[in-house]
Tab-separated table of C-alpha atoms in Angstrom:
chain	number	residue	atom	x	y	z
A	240	MET	CA	-26.070	48.420	43.091
A	241	THR	CA	-25.655	47.933	39.275
A	242	GLU	CA	-27.885	50.077	36.953
A	243	SER	CA	-29.464	46.825	35.520
A	244	MET	CA	-30.844	46.469	39.336
A	245	ARG	CA	-32.969	49.771	38.696
A	246	ARG	CA	-35.222	48.999	35.745
A	247	ARG	CA	-38.441	50.228	35.237
A	248	PRO	CA	-41.541	47.730	34.790
A	249	PRO	CA	-42.608	46.040	31.348
A	250	PHE	CA	-44.325	48.629	29.143
A	251	VAL	CA	-46.731	46.213	28.549
A	252	ALA	CA	-47.969	44.276	31.920
A	253	ASP	CA	-50.648	43.849	34.085
A	254	GLU	CA	-51.611	46.691	36.734
A	255	ARG	CA	-50.237	45.224	40.183
A	256	THR	CA	-46.790	44.478	37.844
A	257	GLN	CA	-46.690	47.885	37.013
A	258	LEU	CA	-47.528	49.604	39.921
A	259	VAL	CA	-45.482	47.242	42.159
A	260	GLY	CA	-42.307	47.462	39.726
A	261	TRP	CA	-42.616	51.363	39.912
A	262	LEU	CA	-42.645	51.463	43.556
A	263	ASP	CA	-39.548	48.708	43.678
A	264	LEU	CA	-37.549	50.978	41.220
A	265	GLN	CA	-38.107	53.885	43.400
A	266	ARG	CA	-37.214	51.797	46.562
A	267	GLU	CA	-34.208	50.686	44.987
A	268	ILE	CA	-33.214	54.578	43.884
A	269	VAL	CA	-33.280	55.153	47.606
A	270	ARG	CA	-30.803	52.334	48.243
A	271	TRP	CA	-28.433	53.396	45.707
A	272	LYS	CA	-28.437	56.855	46.897
A	273	CYS	CA	-27.293	55.607	50.225
A	274	GLU	CA	-24.166	53.456	48.552
A	275	GLY	CA	-20.525	54.342	49.538
A	276	LEU	CA	-21.587	56.647	52.624
A	277	THR	CA	-20.315	56.845	55.565
A	278	ASP	CA	-22.447	56.748	58.914
A	279	GLU	CA	-21.316	60.383	59.392
A	280	GLU	CA	-22.472	61.282	55.804
A	281	ALA	CA	-25.881	59.699	56.151
A	282	HIS	CA	-26.295	61.450	59.205
A	283	ARG	CA	-25.248	64.720	58.054
A	284	SER	CA	-27.557	67.625	57.932
A	285	VAL	CA	-27.170	69.853	54.840
A	286	ILE	CA	-30.760	71.829	55.070
A	287	PRO	CA	-30.524	74.197	58.108
A	288	THR	CA	-34.521	74.726	58.092
A	289	SER	CA	-34.746	70.921	58.087
A	290	PRO	CA	-32.035	69.547	60.478
A	291	LEU	CA	-33.977	66.171	60.584
A	292	MET	CA	-33.812	65.805	56.842
A	293	THR	CA	-30.773	63.637	56.300
A	294	VAL	CA	-30.425	60.536	54.373
A	295	GLY	CA	-30.744	58.477	57.339
A	296	GLY	CA	-33.540	60.200	58.246
A	297	ILE	CA	-35.205	59.707	55.162
A	298	LEU	CA	-34.606	56.079	55.195
A	299	SER	CA	-36.034	55.562	58.544
A	300	HIS	CA	-39.047	57.701	57.687
A	301	LEU	CA	-39.705	55.797	54.356
A	302	ARG	CA	-39.453	52.490	56.503
A	303	TRP	CA	-42.110	53.568	59.026
A	304	THR	CA	-44.147	54.891	55.985
A	305	GLU	CA	-44.321	51.379	54.566
A	306	ASP	CA	-45.444	50.511	57.862
A	307	THR	CA	-48.160	52.995	58.370
A	308	TRP	CA	-49.696	52.485	55.077
A	309	PHE	CA	-49.424	48.634	54.739
A	310	GLU	CA	-49.608	47.142	58.005
A	311	VAL	CA	-51.444	50.068	60.163
A	312	ALA	CA	-53.419	51.623	57.285
A	313	PHE	CA	-54.046	48.684	55.306
A	314	LEU	CA	-54.114	45.542	57.707
A	315	GLY	CA	-55.471	47.600	60.554
A	316	ALA	CA	-52.420	47.248	63.147
A	317	ASP	CA	-52.232	49.031	66.208
A	318	PRO	CA	-50.354	52.216	65.749
A	319	ILE	CA	-49.538	52.604	69.362
A	320	GLY	CA	-45.792	52.087	69.933
A	321	ARG	CA	-44.474	53.184	66.123
A	322	PRO	CA	-42.376	56.185	66.587
A	323	GLN	CA	-44.275	57.603	63.433
A	324	PHE	CA	-47.484	57.624	65.386
A	325	GLU	CA	-46.095	59.405	68.949
A	326	GLU	CA	-47.053	62.745	69.781
A	327	GLY	CA	-46.059	65.313	72.484
A	328	GLU	CA	-47.776	68.169	74.352
A	329	ASN	CA	-51.232	68.780	72.435
A	330	GLY	CA	-50.821	66.242	69.820
A	331	ALA	CA	-47.139	67.679	68.474
A	332	GLU	CA	-45.889	65.731	66.249
A	333	LEU	CA	-42.424	64.226	67.253
A	334	ASP	CA	-40.993	63.146	64.286
A	335	LEU	CA	-39.330	60.008	66.024
A	336	ASP	CA	-39.290	58.312	62.900
A	337	TRP	CA	-36.891	60.628	61.610
A	338	GLN	CA	-34.410	60.851	64.739
A	339	VAL	CA	-31.997	57.842	63.908
A	340	ASP	CA	-28.512	60.062	64.461
A	341	GLU	CA	-27.562	56.855	66.421
A	342	VAL	CA	-28.386	54.102	64.134
A	343	PRO	CA	-25.770	52.987	61.796
A	344	LEU	CA	-26.671	53.280	57.946
A	345	ASP	CA	-26.395	49.228	57.668
A	346	GLN	CA	-29.311	48.929	60.271
A	347	LEU	CA	-31.201	51.472	58.648
A	348	LEU	CA	-30.904	49.861	55.059
A	349	ALA	CA	-31.513	46.522	56.264
A	350	ASP	CA	-34.870	48.063	58.052
A	351	TYR	CA	-36.034	49.467	55.090
A	352	GLU	CA	-35.303	46.324	53.309
A	353	GLN	CA	-37.466	44.289	55.393
A	354	ALA	CA	-40.261	46.757	55.758
A	355	CYS	CA	-40.310	47.078	52.048
A	356	ASP	CA	-40.053	42.941	51.542
A	357	ARG	CA	-43.395	42.772	54.355
A	358	SER	CA	-45.281	45.436	52.304
A	359	ASN	CA	-44.684	43.245	48.973
A	360	GLU	CA	-45.972	40.485	51.051
A	361	ILE	CA	-48.987	42.033	52.098
A	362	ILE	CA	-49.922	43.225	48.599
A	363	ALA	CA	-48.998	40.074	46.899
A	364	ALA	CA	-51.731	38.757	49.407
A	365	HIS	CA	-54.758	40.969	48.486
A	366	SER	CA	-56.646	42.243	45.690
A	367	LEU	CA	-55.865	45.961	44.359
A	368	ASP	CA	-59.715	46.366	45.241
A	369	ASP	CA	-59.510	45.579	48.927
A	370	VAL	CA	-59.893	48.323	51.659
A	371	GLY	CA	-57.527	48.897	54.515
A	372	GLN	CA	-58.776	47.946	57.889
A	373	GLN	CA	-57.924	51.745	59.863
A	374	SER	CA	-61.007	52.644	60.905
A	375	ALA	CA	-59.526	55.539	62.905
A	376	TRP	CA	-58.321	57.648	59.427
A	377	PRO	CA	-60.332	58.448	56.520
A	378	SER	CA	-57.490	57.189	54.534
A	379	GLY	CA	-57.554	53.763	56.447
A	380	GLY	CA	-60.464	52.869	54.277
A	381	ALA	CA	-58.840	53.377	50.751
A	382	THR	CA	-58.193	50.313	48.794
A	383	LEU	CA	-54.873	48.892	48.213
A	384	ARG	CA	-54.224	50.366	44.741
A	385	TRP	CA	-54.761	53.886	46.165
A	386	MET	CA	-52.387	52.975	49.110
A	387	LEU	CA	-49.948	51.788	46.189
A	388	HIS	CA	-50.204	55.029	44.195
A	389	HIS	CA	-49.735	56.873	47.291
A	390	MET	CA	-46.584	54.856	48.845
A	391	LEU	CA	-45.114	55.413	44.822
A	392	GLU	CA	-45.885	59.374	45.275
A	393	GLU	CA	-44.275	59.339	48.734
A	394	THR	CA	-41.091	57.075	47.796
A	395	ALA	CA	-40.450	59.046	44.591
A	396	ARG	CA	-40.671	62.516	46.496
A	397	HIS	CA	-38.559	61.455	48.986
A	398	ALA	CA	-35.827	59.540	46.217
A	399	GLY	CA	-35.767	63.375	44.871
A	400	HIS	CA	-34.736	64.809	48.281
A	401	LEU	CA	-31.946	62.262	48.830
A	402	ASP	CA	-31.032	62.918	45.139
A	403	LEU	CA	-30.333	66.655	46.116
A	404	ILE	CA	-28.925	65.550	49.792
A	405	ARG	CA	-26.454	63.471	48.290
A	406	GLU	CA	-24.820	65.488	45.725
A	407	LEU	CA	-24.777	68.144	48.823
A	408	VAL	CA	-23.106	65.697	51.176
A	409	ASP	CA	-20.422	64.522	48.512
A	410	GLY	CA	-21.065	65.660	45.231
A	411	GLU	CA	-22.572	62.282	43.913
A	412	LYS	CA	-25.575	62.620	41.460
A	413	GLY	CA	-27.279	60.706	39.104
A	414	TYR	CA	-31.080	60.448	37.926
A	415	TYR	CA	-31.445	56.415	38.137
C-alpha cells in the first residue's frame, strides 16, 4: 500500500467527512500493518500473557467490532450467532472473535474490508444525530456520532497494538 492511501482528512471539512476520514485512516493503517506477512506470522503469538493478541486476532476482532457497533448497536441486528457475543458458563466471554488460527490472512483482510465497507454504507445513510436501535445495552441508544468516535478510538488503539506486534514479529515498524 502506498503512503498516499494513508492520508489524514482535510483540515477544513464538515464533521462527517472528518470523522469518517480519521476512521478510514486508522483502518488503512490496520491493513498496512498486515502487508507482507505470511499466515504463520499473522497468527504468531508474541505476548505471552495475551496469546490471542496476534495480527490475525486483532484483525478479526476489529472486523467484528465494526459489526457490533454499526449492525448490532446502531441498526439493532440480533447479536445471536455472532462470535463476539458467544458466552461460556456463567456468562464468561469466549473471545471467539479473536480465535482465528485456521483462517488465512487474506480471508481475514477481505472480511475486514467488507465489514468496513458495510459500516461506511450505514454511516452514509444516517444522520450523525440518529440513535442506535439496540435497546438491550445502554450504549445501544447512543448517537451515530458517539459510535463513530468510539470506533475511531477502538481502531486507533488496536492499530497501536499492531504496530508493536508487527515489530516483534518481523522488525517492521512505521507510524503511518
